[in-house]
């Protein structure tokens, strides 16, 4: 529910009141005595779904932006006529659940902080995420998402597109590009500084840190986060719900992979930075694509009928462009996903083959562990070395066992891999 406060220009009082009477809207009128060209101030409650059509109708009768129109939340309205208005406008479809176009534009503008604050908070969130990853601390990484100011620009571009506010679109697009560059650069500089000052061991292998390694080799499932964040963000802002948690979800799709890319650059591994950088880009585009489609489906259009056709053409062109780029980048992630799946399948099948070999020909031996070491050809990792640990009776290993294991493992490998066989004495008492 909303309470609308409208300052009526001189000469428009009767027109405004007749419009409200035709809509059977209750109102209160007070005279305006400031001598600034206004005749009265009208207060009237509206269901959220009625704000946009009523304001559009008032604009059509001459109430333009020269008049002051203030829309605020109303907790409770006790009125029989108001209930009739709710029955008229709230019919259970998507459009009846959303806020007005005017409120949406204001929300999008207010969610984007000033330039200085945006830069500062983006740098801080990237630095905190980098520290959390180097510490392998999921809690710290989540904390970095909370302070990231990314939701405003991420959703503002979609809002600007559908309501024909090109200034908002351009500002949001610039902020997003700046945010990605700032996040990666800040992470790289911070990671390089802690490495050179020995705050973390210089010989640290970033692939051995779980919080980093999972972002160095992203997969297609990462798209679900970005698409879900875009839809949830738009639904939250369009229905007037809280967007704080959705902002964390959007930051989860952008800040950690940006920090991982910065860490890879700081460690002198630019190839390892390709995967997380592509993930950041595809997530940014996916959030914009999901937001744009959701807003258009919810029924948001520009207020000027003459701008409707050009806006539809522009939105359609941007949707097609976003889909094309997302598909290209998704194909890259798909190749990475396939490589990871192949590596995982190889380890499982090699383990089963070695177990069968020992059970059929070397019953006195048992497989203790099989570990696959990957190469460093980021982002398309593949098996490079296999370490097989076999337990058996004390004494020398059975003749030919090492060669048999080597051959068995390489039968499953797409490319030849080195096999290291370790024997452990097993004594049963």
GROMACS .gro file of C-alpha atoms in nm:
model
  429
    1UNK     CA    1   0.000   0.000   0.000
    2UNK     CA    2   0.116   0.351  -0.080
    3UNK     CA    3   0.025   0.702   0.029
    4UNK     CA    4   0.059   0.954  -0.253
    5UNK     CA    5   0.113   1.322  -0.180
    6UNK     CA    6   0.052   1.536  -0.488
    7UNK     CA    7   0.114   1.910  -0.515
    8UNK     CA    8  -0.145   2.043  -0.762
    9UNK     CA    9  -0.045   2.331  -0.993
   10UNK     CA   10  -0.271   2.633  -1.017
   11UNK     CA   11  -0.559   2.569  -1.256
   12UNK     CA   12  -0.540   2.189  -1.227
   13UNK     CA   13  -0.724   2.137  -0.901
   14UNK     CA   14  -1.063   2.048  -1.046
   15UNK     CA   15  -0.909   1.826  -1.313
   16UNK     CA   16  -0.713   1.627  -1.056
   17UNK     CA   17  -1.006   1.585  -0.821
   18UNK     CA   18  -1.236   1.478  -1.105
   19UNK     CA   19  -0.982   1.214  -1.209
   20UNK     CA   20  -0.964   1.077  -0.854
   21UNK     CA   21  -1.343   1.081  -0.822
   22UNK     CA   22  -1.382   0.886  -1.145
   23UNK     CA   23  -1.147   0.625  -1.005
   24UNK     CA   24  -1.341   0.625  -0.675
   25UNK     CA   25  -1.025   0.709  -0.484
   26UNK     CA   26  -1.056   0.864  -0.139
   27UNK     CA   27  -0.850   1.178  -0.094
   28UNK     CA   28  -0.787   1.471   0.138
   29UNK     CA   29  -0.723   1.821   0.000
   30UNK     CA   30  -0.544   2.106   0.173
   31UNK     CA   31  -0.490   2.453   0.031
   32UNK     CA   32  -0.138   2.553  -0.071
   33UNK     CA   33  -0.051   2.904   0.051
   34UNK     CA   34   0.318   2.931  -0.036
   35UNK     CA   35   0.244   3.137  -0.350
   36UNK     CA   36   0.476   2.921  -0.561
   37UNK     CA   37   0.226   2.841  -0.835
   38UNK     CA   38   0.046   2.558  -0.654
   39UNK     CA   39  -0.321   2.556  -0.560
   40UNK     CA   40  -0.351   2.257  -0.327
   41UNK     CA   41  -0.194   1.939  -0.188
   42UNK     CA   42  -0.388   1.616  -0.233
   43UNK     CA   43  -0.328   1.304  -0.023
   44UNK     CA   44  -0.472   0.968  -0.130
   45UNK     CA   45  -0.394   0.601  -0.054
   46UNK     CA   46  -0.345   0.347  -0.332
   47UNK     CA   47  -0.270  -0.022  -0.364
   48UNK     CA   48   0.086  -0.070  -0.490
   49UNK     CA   49  -0.038  -0.197  -0.827
   50UNK     CA   50  -0.252   0.116  -0.877
   51UNK     CA   51   0.026   0.373  -0.834
   52UNK     CA   52   0.161   0.353  -1.187
   53UNK     CA   53  -0.171   0.369  -1.381
   54UNK     CA   54  -0.309   0.649  -1.159
   55UNK     CA   55   0.008   0.860  -1.187
   56UNK     CA   56   0.013   0.800  -1.564
   57UNK     CA   57  -0.348   0.917  -1.590
   58UNK     CA   58  -0.273   1.227  -1.383
   59UNK     CA   59   0.024   1.299  -1.607
   60UNK     CA   60  -0.205   1.270  -1.909
   61UNK     CA   61  -0.431   1.547  -1.769
   62UNK     CA   62  -0.140   1.783  -1.718
   63UNK     CA   63   0.035   1.690  -1.391
   64UNK     CA   64   0.395   1.674  -1.508
   65UNK     CA   65   0.730   1.671  -1.329
   66UNK     CA   66   0.691   2.038  -1.239
   67UNK     CA   67   0.457   1.923  -0.962
   68UNK     CA   68   0.581   1.743  -0.653
   69UNK     CA   69   0.468   1.384  -0.625
   70UNK     CA   70   0.577   1.186  -0.318
   71UNK     CA   71   0.499   0.814  -0.279
   72UNK     CA   72   0.555   0.656   0.063
   73UNK     CA   73   0.473   0.322   0.225
   74UNK     CA   74   0.144   0.296   0.412
   75UNK     CA   75   0.126   0.029   0.680
   76UNK     CA   76  -0.254   0.013   0.713
   77UNK     CA   77  -0.551   0.169   0.537
   78UNK     CA   78  -0.895   0.115   0.688
   79UNK     CA   79  -1.151   0.200   0.424
   80UNK     CA   80  -1.427   0.015   0.243
   81UNK     CA   81  -1.360   0.204  -0.080
   82UNK     CA   82  -0.990   0.123  -0.055
   83UNK     CA   83  -1.072  -0.247  -0.037
   84UNK     CA   84  -1.266  -0.205  -0.360
   85UNK     CA   85  -0.957  -0.052  -0.519
   86UNK     CA   86  -0.748  -0.349  -0.407
   87UNK     CA   87  -0.999  -0.588  -0.559
   88UNK     CA   88  -0.982  -0.394  -0.886
   89UNK     CA   89  -0.603  -0.378  -0.922
   90UNK     CA   90  -0.473  -0.682  -0.735
   91UNK     CA   91  -0.588  -0.969  -0.953
   92UNK     CA   92  -0.303  -1.207  -0.873
   93UNK     CA   93  -0.098  -1.169  -1.193
   94UNK     CA   94   0.264  -1.058  -1.213
   95UNK     CA   95   0.191  -0.692  -1.283
   96UNK     CA   96  -0.037  -0.657  -0.981
   97UNK     CA   97   0.243  -0.765  -0.748
   98UNK     CA   98   0.504  -0.516  -0.864
   99UNK     CA   99   0.577  -0.160  -0.763
  100UNK     CA  100   0.524   0.129  -1.001
  101UNK     CA  101   0.765   0.229  -1.275
  102UNK     CA  102   0.835   0.554  -1.092
  103UNK     CA  103   0.925   0.372  -0.768
  104UNK     CA  104   1.138   0.119  -0.959
  105UNK     CA  105   1.344   0.396  -1.114
  106UNK     CA  106   1.396   0.559  -0.775
  107UNK     CA  107   1.496   0.229  -0.615
  108UNK     CA  108   1.750   0.159  -0.890
  109UNK     CA  109   1.905   0.504  -0.855
  110UNK     CA  110   1.923   0.487  -0.476
  111UNK     CA  111   2.087   0.143  -0.472
  112UNK     CA  112   2.386   0.276  -0.665
  113UNK     CA  113   2.617   0.460  -0.422
  114UNK     CA  114   2.820   0.767  -0.510
  115UNK     CA  115   3.136   0.712  -0.712
  116UNK     CA  116   3.376   0.750  -0.420
  117UNK     CA  117   3.184   0.514  -0.193
  118UNK     CA  118   3.142   0.261  -0.472
  119UNK     CA  119   3.515   0.254  -0.547
  120UNK     CA  120   3.609   0.233  -0.178
  121UNK     CA  121   3.367  -0.047  -0.092
  122UNK     CA  122   3.455  -0.247  -0.404
  123UNK     CA  123   3.826  -0.232  -0.321
  124UNK     CA  124   3.763  -0.326   0.043
  125UNK     CA  125   3.540  -0.621  -0.050
  126UNK     CA  126   3.798  -0.749  -0.302
  127UNK     CA  127   4.080  -0.720  -0.049
  128UNK     CA  128   3.878  -0.898   0.221
  129UNK     CA  129   3.784  -1.175  -0.024
  130UNK     CA  130   4.150  -1.215  -0.119
  131UNK     CA  131   4.253  -1.243   0.245
  132UNK     CA  132   3.977  -1.496   0.309
  133UNK     CA  133   4.088  -1.710   0.017
  134UNK     CA  134   4.453  -1.706   0.117
  135UNK     CA  135   4.342  -1.805   0.468
  136UNK     CA  136   4.111  -2.067   0.316
  137UNK     CA  137   3.832  -1.922   0.530
  138UNK     CA  138   3.478  -1.945   0.384
  139UNK     CA  139   3.346  -1.717   0.662
  140UNK     CA  140   3.576  -1.431   0.560
  141UNK     CA  141   3.488  -1.477   0.193
  142UNK     CA  142   3.117  -1.455   0.279
  143UNK     CA  143   3.189  -1.140   0.479
  144UNK     CA  144   3.343  -0.980   0.171
  145UNK     CA  145   3.021  -1.042  -0.020
  146UNK     CA  146   2.813  -0.860   0.241
  147UNK     CA  147   3.000  -0.531   0.194
  148UNK     CA  148   3.023  -0.544  -0.186
  149UNK     CA  149   2.816  -0.259  -0.342
  150UNK     CA  150   2.736  -0.443  -0.664
  151UNK     CA  151   2.360  -0.488  -0.662
  152UNK     CA  152   2.277  -0.132  -0.770
  153UNK     CA  153   2.483  -0.125  -1.091
  154UNK     CA  154   2.402  -0.490  -1.165
  155UNK     CA  155   2.027  -0.420  -1.171
  156UNK     CA  156   2.034  -0.053  -1.273
  157UNK     CA  157   2.135  -0.133  -1.630
  158UNK     CA  158   1.830  -0.357  -1.673
  159UNK     CA  159   1.597  -0.100  -1.519
  160UNK     CA  160   1.737   0.177  -1.739
  161UNK     CA  161   1.689  -0.036  -2.049
  162UNK     CA  162   1.320  -0.120  -2.000
  163UNK     CA  163   1.202   0.225  -1.885
  164UNK     CA  164   1.405   0.412  -2.149
  165UNK     CA  165   1.641   0.581  -1.902
  166UNK     CA  166   1.964   0.572  -2.100
  167UNK     CA  167   2.148   0.785  -1.845
  168UNK     CA  168   2.083   0.521  -1.576
  169UNK     CA  169   2.182   0.244  -1.818
  170UNK     CA  170   2.512   0.408  -1.911
  171UNK     CA  171   2.599   0.488  -1.550
  172UNK     CA  172   2.524   0.133  -1.436
  173UNK     CA  173   2.722  -0.015  -1.727
  174UNK     CA  174   3.021   0.205  -1.645
  175UNK     CA  175   3.002   0.112  -1.276
  176UNK     CA  176   2.993  -0.260  -1.359
  177UNK     CA  177   3.297  -0.240  -1.585
  178UNK     CA  178   3.481  -0.033  -1.327
  179UNK     CA  179   3.383  -0.274  -1.051
  180UNK     CA  180   3.523  -0.578  -1.233
  181UNK     CA  181   3.852  -0.404  -1.313
  182UNK     CA  182   3.884  -0.263  -0.960
  183UNK     CA  183   3.809  -0.598  -0.794
  184UNK     CA  184   4.067  -0.791  -0.998
  185UNK     CA  185   4.333  -0.519  -0.972
  186UNK     CA  186   4.282  -0.470  -0.597
  187UNK     CA  187   4.303  -0.843  -0.535
  188UNK     CA  188   4.619  -0.873  -0.746
  189UNK     CA  189   4.794  -0.584  -0.571
  190UNK     CA  190   4.701  -0.705  -0.224
  191UNK     CA  191   4.796  -1.066  -0.297
  192UNK     CA  192   5.130  -0.956  -0.446
  193UNK     CA  193   5.205  -0.741  -0.140
  194UNK     CA  194   5.137  -1.019   0.113
  195UNK     CA  195   5.342  -1.259  -0.096
  196UNK     CA  196   5.647  -1.034  -0.129
  197UNK     CA  197   5.639  -0.943   0.241
  198UNK     CA  198   5.618  -1.314   0.337
  199UNK     CA  199   5.287  -1.271   0.517
  200UNK     CA  200   5.197  -1.590   0.335
  201UNK     CA  201   5.461  -1.846   0.232
  202UNK     CA  202   5.607  -1.747  -0.109
  203UNK     CA  203   5.610  -2.114  -0.208
  204UNK     CA  204   5.237  -2.152  -0.141
  205UNK     CA  205   5.065  -2.345  -0.417
  206UNK     CA  206   4.737  -2.166  -0.477
  207UNK     CA  207   4.589  -2.479  -0.634
  208UNK     CA  208   4.621  -2.651  -0.296
  209UNK     CA  209   4.393  -2.395  -0.127
  210UNK     CA  210   4.032  -2.510  -0.157
  211UNK     CA  211   3.876  -2.162  -0.164
  212UNK     CA  212   4.103  -2.066  -0.455
  213UNK     CA  213   4.121  -2.389  -0.653
  214UNK     CA  214   3.745  -2.424  -0.692
  215UNK     CA  215   3.737  -2.084  -0.868
  216UNK     CA  216   4.042  -2.145  -1.087
  217UNK     CA  217   3.856  -2.421  -1.268
  218UNK     CA  218   3.491  -2.302  -1.287
  219UNK     CA  219   3.213  -2.504  -1.445
  220UNK     CA  220   2.869  -2.451  -1.595
  221UNK     CA  221   2.695  -2.479  -1.258
  222UNK     CA  222   2.838  -2.136  -1.176
  223UNK     CA  223   2.586  -1.990  -1.422
  224UNK     CA  224   2.301  -2.093  -1.195
  225UNK     CA  225   2.424  -1.853  -0.926
  226UNK     CA  226   2.436  -1.556  -1.163
  227UNK     CA  227   2.103  -1.624  -1.335
  228UNK     CA  228   1.933  -1.689  -1.003
  229UNK     CA  229   2.082  -1.372  -0.855
  230UNK     CA  230   1.960  -1.164  -1.148
  231UNK     CA  231   1.604  -1.293  -1.131
  232UNK     CA  232   1.590  -1.276  -0.750
  233UNK     CA  233   1.732  -0.925  -0.750
  234UNK     CA  234   1.475  -0.791  -0.994
  235UNK     CA  235   1.188  -0.972  -0.821
  236UNK     CA  236   1.298  -0.827  -0.487
  237UNK     CA  237   1.325  -0.469  -0.609
  238UNK     CA  238   1.010  -0.491  -0.823
  239UNK     CA  239   0.796  -0.617  -0.536
  240UNK     CA  240   0.943  -0.382  -0.277
  241UNK     CA  241   1.099  -0.668  -0.079
  242UNK     CA  242   1.437  -0.653   0.093
  243UNK     CA  243   1.729  -0.676  -0.150
  244UNK     CA  244   2.007  -0.705   0.107
  245UNK     CA  245   2.041  -1.083   0.088
  246UNK     CA  246   2.005  -1.077  -0.289
  247UNK     CA  247   2.295  -0.831  -0.299
  248UNK     CA  248   2.506  -1.090  -0.118
  249UNK     CA  249   2.406  -1.348  -0.381
  250UNK     CA  250   2.509  -1.118  -0.665
  251UNK     CA  251   2.838  -1.046  -0.489
  252UNK     CA  252   2.891  -1.422  -0.450
  253UNK     CA  253   2.884  -1.451  -0.829
  254UNK     CA  254   3.137  -1.171  -0.882
  255UNK     CA  255   3.372  -1.096  -0.593
  256UNK     CA  256   3.527  -1.441  -0.516
  257UNK     CA  257   3.614  -1.524  -0.880
  258UNK     CA  258   3.755  -1.173  -0.926
  259UNK     CA  259   3.971  -1.223  -0.617
  260UNK     CA  260   4.084  -1.563  -0.748
  261UNK     CA  261   4.188  -1.402  -1.077
  262UNK     CA  262   4.387  -1.138  -0.888
  263UNK     CA  263   4.562  -1.403  -0.676
  264UNK     CA  264   4.659  -1.601  -0.987
  265UNK     CA  265   4.809  -1.287  -1.143
  266UNK     CA  266   4.999  -1.206  -0.824
  267UNK     CA  267   5.145  -1.558  -0.822
  268UNK     CA  268   5.268  -1.512  -1.178
  269UNK     CA  269   5.021  -1.758  -1.331
  270UNK     CA  270   4.825  -1.559  -1.590
  271UNK     CA  271   4.685  -1.876  -1.750
  272UNK     CA  272   4.531  -1.970  -1.416
  273UNK     CA  273   4.355  -1.631  -1.414
  274UNK     CA  274   4.169  -1.704  -1.738
  275UNK     CA  275   3.906  -1.930  -1.581
  276UNK     CA  276   3.796  -1.698  -1.297
  277UNK     CA  277   3.808  -1.394  -1.527
  278UNK     CA  278   3.575  -1.563  -1.776
  279UNK     CA  279   3.355  -1.663  -1.483
  280UNK     CA  280   3.331  -1.300  -1.368
  281UNK     CA  281   3.238  -1.181  -1.716
  282UNK     CA  282   2.977  -1.450  -1.778
  283UNK     CA  283   2.826  -1.388  -1.433
  284UNK     CA  284   2.801  -1.013  -1.492
  285UNK     CA  285   2.633  -1.066  -1.827
  286UNK     CA  286   2.403  -1.336  -1.689
  287UNK     CA  287   2.284  -1.110  -1.406
  288UNK     CA  288   2.203  -0.837  -1.661
  289UNK     CA  289   2.031  -1.082  -1.895
  290UNK     CA  290   1.817  -1.235  -1.621
  291UNK     CA  291   1.726  -0.892  -1.486
  292UNK     CA  292   1.632  -0.758  -1.829
  293UNK     CA  293   1.409  -1.052  -1.916
  294UNK     CA  294   1.241  -1.050  -1.573
  295UNK     CA  295   1.162  -0.678  -1.589
  296UNK     CA  296   1.016  -0.705  -1.937
  297UNK     CA  297   0.807  -1.005  -1.836
  298UNK     CA  298   0.681  -0.812  -1.531
  299UNK     CA  299   0.534  -0.550  -1.765
  300UNK     CA  300   0.763  -0.252  -1.718
  301UNK     CA  301   0.760  -0.015  -2.014
  302UNK     CA  302   0.858   0.350  -2.075
  303UNK     CA  303   0.602   0.613  -1.980
  304UNK     CA  304   0.614   0.777  -2.323
  305UNK     CA  305   0.412   0.580  -2.581
  306UNK     CA  306   0.627   0.721  -2.861
  307UNK     CA  307   0.933   0.565  -2.693
  308UNK     CA  308   0.773   0.221  -2.663
  309UNK     CA  309   0.866   0.089  -3.006
  310UNK     CA  310   1.231   0.212  -2.999
  311UNK     CA  311   1.266   0.075  -2.646
  312UNK     CA  312   1.133  -0.266  -2.749
  313UNK     CA  313   1.380  -0.275  -3.038
  314UNK     CA  314   1.667  -0.170  -2.812
  315UNK     CA  315   1.576  -0.423  -2.541
  316UNK     CA  316   1.541  -0.702  -2.797
  317UNK     CA  317   1.881  -0.616  -2.945
  318UNK     CA  318   2.046  -0.614  -2.603
  319UNK     CA  319   1.885  -0.944  -2.504
  320UNK     CA  320   2.006  -1.111  -2.823
  321UNK     CA  321   2.354  -0.968  -2.775
  322UNK     CA  322   2.370  -1.080  -2.413
  323UNK     CA  323   2.247  -1.429  -2.500
  324UNK     CA  324   2.508  -1.461  -2.776
  325UNK     CA  325   2.798  -1.356  -2.554
  326UNK     CA  326   2.678  -1.568  -2.259
  327UNK     CA  327   2.652  -1.872  -2.487
  328UNK     CA  328   3.006  -1.819  -2.617
  329UNK     CA  329   3.148  -1.785  -2.268
  330UNK     CA  330   2.933  -2.074  -2.148
  331UNK     CA  331   3.085  -2.292  -2.419
  332UNK     CA  332   3.425  -2.212  -2.269
  333UNK     CA  333   3.297  -2.312  -1.925
  334UNK     CA  334   3.147  -2.622  -2.080
  335UNK     CA  335   3.487  -2.733  -2.208
  336UNK     CA  336   3.631  -2.682  -1.859
  337UNK     CA  337   3.342  -2.880  -1.711
  338UNK     CA  338   3.401  -3.163  -1.955
  339UNK     CA  339   3.772  -3.168  -1.872
  340UNK     CA  340   3.695  -3.184  -1.499
  341UNK     CA  341   3.439  -3.459  -1.555
  342UNK     CA  342   3.688  -3.659  -1.762
  343UNK     CA  343   3.952  -3.626  -1.493
  344UNK     CA  344   3.709  -3.736  -1.221
  345UNK     CA  345   3.590  -4.031  -1.428
  346UNK     CA  346   3.950  -4.134  -1.496
  347UNK     CA  347   4.031  -4.147  -1.125
  348UNK     CA  348   3.723  -4.356  -1.046
  349UNK     CA  349   3.779  -4.600  -1.330
  350UNK     CA  350   4.153  -4.630  -1.262
  351UNK     CA  351   4.080  -4.710  -0.898
  352UNK     CA  352   3.831  -4.984  -0.994
  353UNK     CA  353   4.075  -5.132  -1.248
  354UNK     CA  354   4.363  -5.150  -1.001
  355UNK     CA  355   4.138  -5.309  -0.740
  356UNK     CA  356   4.026  -5.573  -0.991
  357UNK     CA  357   4.388  -5.638  -1.094
  358UNK     CA  358   4.495  -5.698  -0.736
  359UNK     CA  359   4.191  -5.913  -0.658
  360UNK     CA  360   4.243  -6.138  -0.961
  361UNK     CA  361   4.622  -6.174  -0.983
  362UNK     CA  362   4.775  -6.039  -0.660
  363UNK     CA  363   4.537  -6.140  -0.383
  364UNK     CA  364   4.795  -6.081  -0.109
  365UNK     CA  365   4.800  -5.711  -0.197
  366UNK     CA  366   4.529  -5.448  -0.147
  367UNK     CA  367   4.484  -5.094  -0.276
  368UNK     CA  368   4.523  -4.839   0.002
  369UNK     CA  369   4.499  -4.519  -0.202
  370UNK     CA  370   4.505  -4.388  -0.560
  371UNK     CA  371   4.574  -4.016  -0.607
  372UNK     CA  372   4.564  -3.833  -0.938
  373UNK     CA  373   4.788  -3.528  -0.974
  374UNK     CA  374   4.673  -3.279  -1.235
  375UNK     CA  375   4.897  -3.075  -1.461
  376UNK     CA  376   4.906  -2.695  -1.448
  377UNK     CA  377   4.768  -2.629  -1.795
  378UNK     CA  378   4.497  -2.393  -1.669
  379UNK     CA  379   4.212  -2.378  -1.718
  380UNK     CA  380   4.188  -2.716  -1.893
  381UNK     CA  381   4.345  -2.948  -1.637
  382UNK     CA  382   4.418  -3.312  -1.716
  383UNK     CA  383   4.580  -3.604  -1.527
  384UNK     CA  384   4.958  -3.580  -1.525
  385UNK     CA  385   5.073  -3.828  -1.258
  386UNK     CA  386   4.909  -4.106  -1.060
  387UNK     CA  387   5.031  -4.218  -0.717
  388UNK     CA  388   4.917  -4.568  -0.624
  389UNK     CA  389   4.970  -4.691  -0.268
  390UNK     CA  390   4.953  -5.070  -0.229
  391UNK     CA  391   4.963  -5.264   0.095
  392UNK     CA  392   5.103  -5.616   0.119
  393UNK     CA  393   5.309  -5.863   0.323
  394UNK     CA  394   5.656  -5.754   0.439
  395UNK     CA  395   5.938  -5.813   0.197
  396UNK     CA  396   5.995  -5.733  -0.165
  397UNK     CA  397   5.702  -5.652  -0.391
  398UNK     CA  398   5.568  -5.911  -0.629
  399UNK     CA  399   5.759  -5.918  -0.959
  400UNK     CA  400   5.582  -5.732  -1.235
  401UNK     CA  401   5.319  -5.569  -1.010
  402UNK     CA  402   5.442  -5.214  -1.072
  403UNK     CA  403   5.443  -5.264  -1.448
  404UNK     CA  404   5.099  -5.422  -1.438
  405UNK     CA  405   4.958  -5.126  -1.243
  406UNK     CA  406   5.127  -4.881  -1.482
  407UNK     CA  407   4.971  -5.049  -1.784
  408UNK     CA  408   4.630  -5.078  -1.618
  409UNK     CA  409   4.619  -4.708  -1.529
  410UNK     CA  410   4.735  -4.588  -1.871
  411UNK     CA  411   4.466  -4.790  -2.046
  412UNK     CA  412   4.214  -4.544  -1.900
  413UNK     CA  413   4.418  -4.229  -1.970
  414UNK     CA  414   4.359  -4.022  -2.284
  415UNK     CA  415   4.728  -3.925  -2.278
  416UNK     CA  416   5.017  -4.120  -2.118
  417UNK     CA  417   5.061  -4.048  -1.747
  418UNK     CA  418   5.342  -4.125  -1.507
  419UNK     CA  419   5.254  -4.385  -1.244
  420UNK     CA  420   5.427  -4.401  -0.907
  421UNK     CA  421   5.366  -4.719  -0.708
  422UNK     CA  422   5.430  -4.715  -0.334
  423UNK     CA  423   5.438  -5.036  -0.131
  424UNK     CA  424   5.342  -5.038   0.236
  425UNK     CA  425   5.406  -5.336   0.460
  426UNK     CA  426   5.086  -5.469   0.613
  427UNK     CA  427   5.118  -5.701   0.915
  428UNK     CA  428   4.805  -5.873   1.044
  429UNK     CA  429   4.801  -5.992   1.406
   0.00000   0.00000   0.00000
